[in-house]
Amino acid sequence: MSGFEALVLGASAGGLRPIRDLLLALPPHFPLAVIVVQHMAERSDDGWILHLDHLAGIRVKEAEEKEPILPGRAYLAPGNYHLLIESDRTFSISLDERVTYARPSIDVLFGSAADAYGKALVGVVFSGGNADGAQGLKWIKERGGLTIVQDPTSAEVPSMPTAAIAASAPDHVLPPSGIIDLIMNITTARHHHP
């Protein structure tokens, strides 16, 4: 197995539950950093982050400017800010214009993550109502990362996964439970069989 270092997740309408289920399924010593863009209301919903942090086996927090990205933690983009990953594996937060009508934009996170992590990156696009994430997933694939999309038939709002499939011909198209299984397999396999 190639050594994955980071997992980026993008979701919009209908994506809260699959993201939550995935985060809660991760073991306490999960070997990857997890970075999430979930289109929320304009303000950050700290309650949701605290709720996830309380329930999850890994630490869940809002990403902060210049914060170093560590394995075994989940970072959520702050509300109304773009979240980018710098080449030194720290976050940068920006108030630049919306991309694909969204801020935070999945494309912005995925594109910067693809540059920072290359083939050590796993990208997942979940349920959502626009095309955000399609271009970003394509960048991840072009840089050798692993690309996964929620099966549109299992998505509450299928437009975002459908756009991502059309743009990038992802490596895997799975329902949320299948995505969790796949992530467990690729992250545990490389630890048991180096």
PDB file of C-alpha atoms in Angstrom:
ATOM      1  CA  MET A   1       0.000   0.000   0.000  1.00  0.00           C
ATOM      2  CA  SER A   2       1.151   3.533  -0.611  1.00  0.00           C
ATOM      3  CA  GLY A   3       1.559   5.524   2.558  1.00  0.00           C
ATOM      4  CA  PHE A   4      -1.402   7.848   2.894  1.00  0.00           C
ATOM      5  CA  GLU A   5      -0.951  10.870   5.160  1.00  0.00           C
ATOM      6  CA  ALA A   6      -4.155  12.878   4.855  1.00  0.00           C
ATOM      7  CA  LEU A   7      -7.854  12.406   4.168  1.00  0.00           C
ATOM      8  CA  VAL A   8      -9.864  15.353   2.818  1.00  0.00           C
ATOM      9  CA  LEU A   9     -13.649  15.283   2.950  1.00  0.00           C
ATOM     10  CA  GLY A  10     -16.085  17.558   1.172  1.00  0.00           C
ATOM     11  CA  ALA A  11     -19.826  17.717   1.781  1.00  0.00           C
ATOM     12  CA  SER A  12     -22.762  20.053   1.423  1.00  0.00           C
ATOM     13  CA  ALA A  13     -26.502  19.448   1.794  1.00  0.00           C
ATOM     14  CA  GLY A  14     -27.131  15.928   3.070  1.00  0.00           C
ATOM     15  CA  GLY A  15     -23.477  15.432   3.976  1.00  0.00           C
ATOM     16  CA  LEU A  16     -23.557  15.975   7.740  1.00  0.00           C
ATOM     17  CA  ARG A  17     -24.589  12.436   8.602  1.00  0.00           C
ATOM     18  CA  PRO A  18     -22.066  10.566   6.404  1.00  0.00           C
ATOM     19  CA  ILE A  19     -19.251  12.855   7.630  1.00  0.00           C
ATOM     20  CA  ARG A  20     -20.313  12.290  11.231  1.00  0.00           C
ATOM     21  CA  ASP A  21     -20.553   8.518  10.741  1.00  0.00           C
ATOM     22  CA  LEU A  22     -17.092   8.424   9.181  1.00  0.00           C
ATOM     23  CA  LEU A  23     -15.474  10.515  11.924  1.00  0.00           C
ATOM     24  CA  LEU A  24     -17.102   8.413  14.644  1.00  0.00           C
ATOM     25  CA  ALA A  25     -15.864   5.210  12.988  1.00  0.00           C
ATOM     26  CA  LEU A  26     -12.196   6.240  13.082  1.00  0.00           C
ATOM     27  CA  PRO A  27     -10.047   4.565  15.751  1.00  0.00           C
ATOM     28  CA  PRO A  28      -8.218   6.692  18.359  1.00  0.00           C
ATOM     29  CA  HIS A  29      -4.824   6.138  16.713  1.00  0.00           C
ATOM     30  CA  PHE A  30      -6.005   6.791  13.154  1.00  0.00           C
ATOM     31  CA  PRO A  31      -2.793   7.349  11.153  1.00  0.00           C
ATOM     32  CA  LEU A  32      -4.025  10.137   8.856  1.00  0.00           C
ATOM     33  CA  ALA A  33      -4.936  13.779   9.345  1.00  0.00           C
ATOM     34  CA  VAL A  34      -8.600  14.357   8.417  1.00  0.00           C
ATOM     35  CA  ILE A  35      -9.570  17.731   6.938  1.00  0.00           C
ATOM     36  CA  VAL A  36     -13.212  18.584   6.306  1.00  0.00           C
ATOM     37  CA  VAL A  37     -15.088  21.222   4.353  1.00  0.00           C
ATOM     38  CA  GLN A  38     -18.797  21.036   5.154  1.00  0.00           C
ATOM     39  CA  HIS A  39     -20.930  23.831   3.749  1.00  0.00           C
ATOM     40  CA  MET A  40     -22.687  25.224   6.823  1.00  0.00           C
ATOM     41  CA  ALA A  41     -24.451  28.425   7.708  1.00  0.00           C
ATOM     42  CA  GLU A  42     -22.376  31.612   7.585  1.00  0.00           C
ATOM     43  CA  ARG A  43     -21.223  31.281  11.168  1.00  0.00           C
ATOM     44  CA  SER A  44     -19.171  28.404  12.483  1.00  0.00           C
ATOM     45  CA  ASP A  45     -21.221  25.861  14.348  1.00  0.00           C
ATOM     46  CA  ASP A  46     -18.978  25.220  17.329  1.00  0.00           C
ATOM     47  CA  GLY A  47     -21.697  23.054  18.853  1.00  0.00           C
ATOM     48  CA  TRP A  48     -21.390  20.539  16.020  1.00  0.00           C
ATOM     49  CA  ILE A  49     -17.598  20.416  16.370  1.00  0.00           C
ATOM     50  CA  LEU A  50     -17.778  19.982  20.155  1.00  0.00           C
ATOM     51  CA  HIS A  51     -20.408  17.277  19.724  1.00  0.00           C
ATOM     52  CA  LEU A  52     -18.190  15.380  17.265  1.00  0.00           C
ATOM     53  CA  ASP A  53     -15.098  15.851  19.431  1.00  0.00           C
ATOM     54  CA  HIS A  54     -16.988  14.412  22.389  1.00  0.00           C
ATOM     55  CA  LEU A  55     -18.221  11.362  20.441  1.00  0.00           C
ATOM     56  CA  ALA A  56     -15.275  10.600  18.172  1.00  0.00           C
ATOM     57  CA  GLY A  57     -12.228   8.526  19.057  1.00  0.00           C
ATOM     58  CA  ILE A  58      -9.977  11.156  17.475  1.00  0.00           C
ATOM     59  CA  ARG A  59      -9.707  14.854  18.333  1.00  0.00           C
ATOM     60  CA  VAL A  60     -12.094  17.024  16.278  1.00  0.00           C
ATOM     61  CA  LYS A  61     -11.465  20.776  16.115  1.00  0.00           C
ATOM     62  CA  GLU A  62     -11.789  23.854  13.956  1.00  0.00           C
ATOM     63  CA  ALA A  63      -8.710  24.489  11.825  1.00  0.00           C
ATOM     64  CA  GLU A  64      -6.656  27.558  12.758  1.00  0.00           C
ATOM     65  CA  GLU A  65      -4.316  29.805  10.779  1.00  0.00           C
ATOM     66  CA  LYS A  66      -0.720  28.456  10.631  1.00  0.00           C
ATOM     67  CA  GLU A  67      -1.687  25.386  12.673  1.00  0.00           C
ATOM     68  CA  PRO A  68       0.501  22.332  11.920  1.00  0.00           C
ATOM     69  CA  ILE A  69      -1.522  19.407  10.559  1.00  0.00           C
ATOM     70  CA  LEU A  70      -1.163  16.301  12.723  1.00  0.00           C
ATOM     71  CA  PRO A  71      -2.194  12.685  12.122  1.00  0.00           C
ATOM     72  CA  GLY A  72      -5.084  11.293  14.138  1.00  0.00           C
ATOM     73  CA  ARG A  73      -6.936  14.605  14.242  1.00  0.00           C
ATOM     74  CA  ALA A  74      -9.920  15.929  12.327  1.00  0.00           C
ATOM     75  CA  TYR A  75      -9.925  19.594  11.334  1.00  0.00           C
ATOM     76  CA  LEU A  76     -13.030  21.395  10.128  1.00  0.00           C
ATOM     77  CA  ALA A  77     -12.918  24.514   7.992  1.00  0.00           C
ATOM     78  CA  PRO A  78     -14.141  27.564   9.931  1.00  0.00           C
ATOM     79  CA  GLY A  79     -17.464  28.945   8.739  1.00  0.00           C
ATOM     80  CA  ASN A  80     -17.259  31.453   5.880  1.00  0.00           C
ATOM     81  CA  TYR A  81     -13.481  31.012   5.354  1.00  0.00           C
ATOM     82  CA  HIS A  82     -11.581  29.114   2.709  1.00  0.00           C
ATOM     83  CA  LEU A  83      -9.215  26.546   4.193  1.00  0.00           C
ATOM     84  CA  LEU A  84      -5.932  25.892   2.378  1.00  0.00           C
ATOM     85  CA  ILE A  85      -2.975  23.638   3.075  1.00  0.00           C
ATOM     86  CA  GLU A  86       0.489  25.101   2.641  1.00  0.00           C
ATOM     87  CA  SER A  87       3.491  23.131   1.357  1.00  0.00           C
ATOM     88  CA  ASP A  88       4.854  22.916   4.920  1.00  0.00           C
ATOM     89  CA  ARG A  89       1.650  21.107   5.995  1.00  0.00           C
ATOM     90  CA  THR A  90       0.144  23.991   7.939  1.00  0.00           C
ATOM     91  CA  PHE A  91      -3.254  25.612   7.385  1.00  0.00           C
ATOM     92  CA  SER A  92      -3.949  28.979   5.941  1.00  0.00           C
ATOM     93  CA  ILE A  93      -7.355  30.602   6.146  1.00  0.00           C
ATOM     94  CA  SER A  94      -8.616  33.078   3.602  1.00  0.00           C
ATOM     95  CA  LEU A  95     -11.577  35.373   2.994  1.00  0.00           C
ATOM     96  CA  ASP A  96     -11.070  35.360  -0.783  1.00  0.00           C
ATOM     97  CA  GLU A  97     -14.088  35.380  -3.071  1.00  0.00           C
ATOM     98  CA  ARG A  98     -16.457  32.441  -3.037  1.00  0.00           C
ATOM     99  CA  VAL A  99     -15.580  29.569  -5.379  1.00  0.00           C
ATOM    100  CA  THR A 100     -18.473  27.609  -6.928  1.00  0.00           C
ATOM    101  CA  TYR A 101     -20.740  29.810  -4.782  1.00  0.00           C
ATOM    102  CA  ALA A 102     -19.124  28.453  -1.631  1.00  0.00           C
ATOM    103  CA  ARG A 103     -16.837  29.645   1.131  1.00  0.00           C
ATOM    104  CA  PRO A 104     -15.349  27.444   2.474  1.00  0.00           C
ATOM    105  CA  SER A 105     -14.892  25.820  -0.920  1.00  0.00           C
ATOM    106  CA  ILE A 106     -14.167  22.110  -1.259  1.00  0.00           C
ATOM    107  CA  ASP A 107     -12.267  22.798  -4.495  1.00  0.00           C
ATOM    108  CA  VAL A 108      -9.948  25.261  -2.729  1.00  0.00           C
ATOM    109  CA  LEU A 109      -9.154  22.771   0.061  1.00  0.00           C
ATOM    110  CA  PHE A 110      -8.770  19.791  -2.279  1.00  0.00           C
ATOM    111  CA  GLY A 111      -6.575  21.691  -4.737  1.00  0.00           C
ATOM    112  CA  SER A 112      -4.179  22.941  -2.067  1.00  0.00           C
ATOM    113  CA  ALA A 113      -4.154  19.512  -0.376  1.00  0.00           C
ATOM    114  CA  ALA A 114      -3.335  17.817  -3.702  1.00  0.00           C
ATOM    115  CA  ASP A 115      -0.314  20.121  -4.084  1.00  0.00           C
ATOM    116  CA  ALA A 116       0.836  19.538  -0.496  1.00  0.00           C
ATOM    117  CA  TYR A 117       0.311  15.770  -0.260  1.00  0.00           C
ATOM    118  CA  GLY A 118       0.335  14.421  -3.827  1.00  0.00           C
ATOM    119  CA  LYS A 119      -0.157  10.660  -3.871  1.00  0.00           C
ATOM    120  CA  ALA A 120      -0.308  10.524  -0.048  1.00  0.00           C
ATOM    121  CA  LEU A 121      -3.811  12.065  -0.175  1.00  0.00           C
ATOM    122  CA  VAL A 122      -7.267  10.480  -0.092  1.00  0.00           C
ATOM    123  CA  GLY A 123     -10.169  12.683  -1.223  1.00  0.00           C
ATOM    124  CA  VAL A 124     -13.872  11.997  -0.662  1.00  0.00           C
ATOM    125  CA  VAL A 125     -16.870  13.909  -2.035  1.00  0.00           C
ATOM    126  CA  PHE A 126     -20.169  13.339  -0.226  1.00  0.00           C
ATOM    127  CA  SER A 127     -23.772  14.467  -0.757  1.00  0.00           C
ATOM    128  CA  GLY A 128     -24.361  18.068  -1.819  1.00  0.00           C
ATOM    129  CA  GLY A 129     -26.363  20.389  -4.001  1.00  0.00           C
ATOM    130  CA  ASN A 130     -23.791  21.967  -6.309  1.00  0.00           C
ATOM    131  CA  ALA A 131     -20.631  21.037  -8.209  1.00  0.00           C
ATOM    132  CA  ASP A 132     -18.125  22.080  -5.522  1.00  0.00           C
ATOM    133  CA  GLY A 133     -15.488  19.378  -5.109  1.00  0.00           C
ATOM    134  CA  ALA A 134     -15.617  18.067  -8.683  1.00  0.00           C
ATOM    135  CA  GLN A 135     -12.609  20.059  -9.894  1.00  0.00           C
ATOM    136  CA  GLY A 136     -10.760  19.516  -6.617  1.00  0.00           C
ATOM    137  CA  LEU A 137     -11.188  15.752  -6.810  1.00  0.00           C
ATOM    138  CA  LYS A 138      -9.868  15.841 -10.374  1.00  0.00           C
ATOM    139  CA  TRP A 139      -6.723  17.643  -9.123  1.00  0.00           C
ATOM    140  CA  ILE A 140      -6.230  14.983  -6.429  1.00  0.00           C
ATOM    141  CA  LYS A 141      -6.498  12.240  -9.045  1.00  0.00           C
ATOM    142  CA  GLU A 142      -4.086  14.026 -11.412  1.00  0.00           C
ATOM    143  CA  ARG A 143      -1.501  14.225  -8.618  1.00  0.00           C
ATOM    144  CA  GLY A 144      -1.794  10.515  -7.883  1.00  0.00           C
ATOM    145  CA  GLY A 145      -4.089  10.582  -4.838  1.00  0.00           C
ATOM    146  CA  LEU A 146      -6.935   8.177  -4.161  1.00  0.00           C
ATOM    147  CA  THR A 147     -10.383   9.506  -5.102  1.00  0.00           C
ATOM    148  CA  ILE A 148     -13.687   8.346  -3.640  1.00  0.00           C
ATOM    149  CA  VAL A 149     -17.225   9.604  -4.242  1.00  0.00           C
ATOM    150  CA  GLN A 150     -20.424   8.794  -2.404  1.00  0.00           C
ATOM    151  CA  ASP A 151     -22.725   6.796  -4.678  1.00  0.00           C
ATOM    152  CA  PRO A 152     -25.266   9.400  -5.860  1.00  0.00           C
ATOM    153  CA  THR A 153     -28.092   6.887  -5.374  1.00  0.00           C
ATOM    154  CA  SER A 154     -27.229   6.817  -1.636  1.00  0.00           C
ATOM    155  CA  ALA A 155     -26.881  10.614  -1.336  1.00  0.00           C
ATOM    156  CA  GLU A 156     -29.622  12.790   0.096  1.00  0.00           C
ATOM    157  CA  VAL A 157     -28.707  15.410  -2.542  1.00  0.00           C
ATOM    158  CA  PRO A 158     -26.979  13.711  -5.512  1.00  0.00           C
ATOM    159  CA  SER A 159     -25.762  16.694  -7.585  1.00  0.00           C
ATOM    160  CA  MET A 160     -22.326  17.068  -5.957  1.00  0.00           C
ATOM    161  CA  PRO A 161     -21.316  13.373  -6.193  1.00  0.00           C
ATOM    162  CA  THR A 162     -22.717  13.203  -9.741  1.00  0.00           C
ATOM    163  CA  ALA A 163     -20.619  16.219 -10.807  1.00  0.00           C
ATOM    164  CA  ALA A 164     -17.518  14.735  -9.143  1.00  0.00           C
ATOM    165  CA  ILE A 165     -17.961  11.416 -10.961  1.00  0.00           C
ATOM    166  CA  ALA A 166     -18.378  13.200 -14.304  1.00  0.00           C
ATOM    167  CA  ALA A 167     -15.306  15.382 -13.748  1.00  0.00           C
ATOM    168  CA  SER A 168     -12.821  12.887 -12.374  1.00  0.00           C
ATOM    169  CA  ALA A 169     -13.839   9.248 -12.979  1.00  0.00           C
ATOM    170  CA  PRO A 170     -13.016   8.479  -9.310  1.00  0.00           C
ATOM    171  CA  ASP A 171     -11.272   5.315  -8.144  1.00  0.00           C
ATOM    172  CA  HIS A 172     -14.256   4.270  -6.016  1.00  0.00           C
ATOM    173  CA  VAL A 173     -17.980   5.107  -5.960  1.00  0.00           C
ATOM    174  CA  LEU A 174     -19.522   3.724  -2.775  1.00  0.00           C
ATOM    175  CA  PRO A 175     -22.328   4.275  -0.264  1.00  0.00           C
ATOM    176  CA  PRO A 176     -21.213   5.842   3.048  1.00  0.00           C
ATOM    177  CA  SER A 177     -20.753   2.476   4.802  1.00  0.00           C
ATOM    178  CA  GLY A 178     -18.564   1.284   1.924  1.00  0.00           C
ATOM    179  CA  ILE A 179     -16.473   4.453   2.132  1.00  0.00           C
ATOM    180  CA  ILE A 180     -15.859   3.824   5.848  1.00  0.00           C
ATOM    181  CA  ASP A 181     -14.869   0.199   5.133  1.00  0.00           C
ATOM    182  CA  LEU A 182     -12.497   1.232   2.345  1.00  0.00           C
ATOM    183  CA  ILE A 183     -10.788   3.888   4.482  1.00  0.00           C
ATOM    184  CA  MET A 184     -10.368   1.388   7.319  1.00  0.00           C
ATOM    185  CA  ASN A 185      -8.883  -1.153   4.912  1.00  0.00           C
ATOM    186  CA  ILE A 186      -6.362   1.175   3.294  1.00  0.00           C
ATOM    187  CA  THR A 187      -5.223   2.662   6.601  1.00  0.00           C
ATOM    188  CA  THR A 188      -4.978  -0.554   8.618  1.00  0.00           C
ATOM    189  CA  ALA A 189      -3.575  -2.680   5.807  1.00  0.00           C
ATOM    190  CA  ARG A 190      -0.456  -0.581   5.476  1.00  0.00           C
ATOM    191  CA  HIS A 191       0.163  -0.724   9.210  1.00  0.00           C
ATOM    192  CA  HIS A 192      -0.162  -4.477   9.534  1.00  0.00           C
ATOM    193  CA  HIS A 193       1.717  -5.239   6.314  1.00  0.00           C
ATOM    194  CA  PRO A 194       4.345  -2.557   5.817  1.00  0.00           C
TER     195      PRO A 194
END
